[in-house]
Short mmCIF file of C-alpha atoms in Angstrom, two decimals:
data_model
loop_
_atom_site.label_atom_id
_atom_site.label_comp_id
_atom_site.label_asym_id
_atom_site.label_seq_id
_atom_site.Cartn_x
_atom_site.Cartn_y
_atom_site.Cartn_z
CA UNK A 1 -60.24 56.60 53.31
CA UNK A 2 -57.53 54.69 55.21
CA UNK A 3 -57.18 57.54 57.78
CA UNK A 4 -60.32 57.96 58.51
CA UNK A 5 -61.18 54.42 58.93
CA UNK A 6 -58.67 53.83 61.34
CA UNK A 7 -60.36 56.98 63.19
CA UNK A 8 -57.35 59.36 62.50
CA UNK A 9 -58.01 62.83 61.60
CA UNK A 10 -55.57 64.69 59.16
CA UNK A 11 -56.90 67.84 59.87
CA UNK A 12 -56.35 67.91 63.08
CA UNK A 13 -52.42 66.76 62.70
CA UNK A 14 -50.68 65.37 60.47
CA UNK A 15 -48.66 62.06 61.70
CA UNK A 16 -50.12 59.25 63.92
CA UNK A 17 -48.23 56.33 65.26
CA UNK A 18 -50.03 53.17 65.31
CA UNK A 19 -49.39 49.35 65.03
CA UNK A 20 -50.38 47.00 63.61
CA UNK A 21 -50.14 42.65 62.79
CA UNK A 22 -47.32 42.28 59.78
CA UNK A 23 -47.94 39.10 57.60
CA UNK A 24 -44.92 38.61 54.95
CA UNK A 25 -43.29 35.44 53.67
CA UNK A 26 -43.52 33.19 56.98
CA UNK A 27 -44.25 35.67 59.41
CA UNK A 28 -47.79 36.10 60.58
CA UNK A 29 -49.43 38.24 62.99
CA UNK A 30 -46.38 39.79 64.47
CA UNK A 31 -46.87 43.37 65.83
CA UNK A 32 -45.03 46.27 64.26
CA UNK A 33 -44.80 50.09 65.84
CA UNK A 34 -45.29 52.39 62.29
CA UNK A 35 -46.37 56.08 61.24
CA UNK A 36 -48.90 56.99 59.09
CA UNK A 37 -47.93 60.89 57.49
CA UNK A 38 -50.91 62.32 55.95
CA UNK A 39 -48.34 63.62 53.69
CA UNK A 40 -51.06 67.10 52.98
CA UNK A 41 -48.64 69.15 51.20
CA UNK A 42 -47.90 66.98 48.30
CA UNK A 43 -51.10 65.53 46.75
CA UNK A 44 -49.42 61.90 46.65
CA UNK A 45 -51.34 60.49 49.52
CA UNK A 46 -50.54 59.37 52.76
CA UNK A 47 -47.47 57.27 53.43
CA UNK A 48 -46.11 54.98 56.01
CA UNK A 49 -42.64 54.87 58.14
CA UNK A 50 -41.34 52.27 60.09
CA UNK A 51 -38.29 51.53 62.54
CA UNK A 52 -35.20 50.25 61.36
CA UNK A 53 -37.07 46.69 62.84
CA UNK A 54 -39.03 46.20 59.61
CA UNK A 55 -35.87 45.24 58.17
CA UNK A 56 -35.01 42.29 60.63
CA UNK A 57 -38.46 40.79 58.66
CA UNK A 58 -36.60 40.85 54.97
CA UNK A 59 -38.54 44.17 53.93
CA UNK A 60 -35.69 46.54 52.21
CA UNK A 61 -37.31 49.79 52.96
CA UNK A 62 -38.69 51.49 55.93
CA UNK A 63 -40.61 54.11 53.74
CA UNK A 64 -43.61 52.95 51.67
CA UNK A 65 -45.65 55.83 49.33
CA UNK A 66 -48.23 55.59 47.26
CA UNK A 67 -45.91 56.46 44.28
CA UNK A 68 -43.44 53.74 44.54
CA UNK A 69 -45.56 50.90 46.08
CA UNK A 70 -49.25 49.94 44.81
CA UNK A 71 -51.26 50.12 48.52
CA UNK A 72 -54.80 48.27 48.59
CA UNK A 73 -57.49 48.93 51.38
CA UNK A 74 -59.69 46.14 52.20
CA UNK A 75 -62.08 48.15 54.31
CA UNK A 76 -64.24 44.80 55.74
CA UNK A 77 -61.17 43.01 56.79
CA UNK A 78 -59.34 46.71 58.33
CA UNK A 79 -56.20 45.31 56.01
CA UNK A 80 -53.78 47.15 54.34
CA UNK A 81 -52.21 45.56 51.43
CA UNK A 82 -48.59 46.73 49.71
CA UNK A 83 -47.04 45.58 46.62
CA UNK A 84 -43.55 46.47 45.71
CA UNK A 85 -41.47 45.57 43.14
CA UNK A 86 -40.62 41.47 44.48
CA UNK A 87 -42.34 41.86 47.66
CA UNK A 88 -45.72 41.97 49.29
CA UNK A 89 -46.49 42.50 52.67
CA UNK A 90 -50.29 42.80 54.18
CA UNK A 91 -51.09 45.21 57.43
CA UNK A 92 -54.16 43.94 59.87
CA UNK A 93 -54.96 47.14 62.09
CA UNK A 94 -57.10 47.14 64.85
CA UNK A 95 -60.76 48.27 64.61
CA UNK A 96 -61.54 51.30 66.62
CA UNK A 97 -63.68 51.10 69.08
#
């Protein structure tokens, strides 16, 4: 559903960089570079990578899956919410056009 949405096509490959606004703890609206991997192989879902930068914002992890993390879609406000154990961190992509 997320994919999709976000007008990416997992059939036709399997990892798309995108970015989108970060909010966690104090900081809002800042831009982050991430992948989204379809992850087709495994049945888990897709999951999403980021640069060592996601770090510098107090996040431990630059890997989030659908195993380890509960991951909410808010498909009115294009959001991406994900819990983890301590921390929660909310993803505001940009519409396609």
């Amino acid at each position: 559903m997320l994919m999709e949405e976000l007008g990416l096509h997992p059939a036709d490959q399997t990892e798309f960089d995108v970015s989108a606004k970060l909010t966690f703890g104090k900081t809002r609206g800042s831009r982050i570079n991430l992948r989204i991997n379809s992850n087709p192989y495994s049945g888990n879902g897709p999951y999403l990578d980021f640069n060592e930068t996601i770090k510098s914002y107090g996040l431990r992890f630059t890997r989030f899956t659908p195993q380890y993390q509960e991951m909410i879609w808010d498909e009115a406000m294009f959001t991406l919410t994900v819990i983890g154990q301590n921390y929660q961190f909310i993803l505001e992509f940009d519409q396609p056009k």
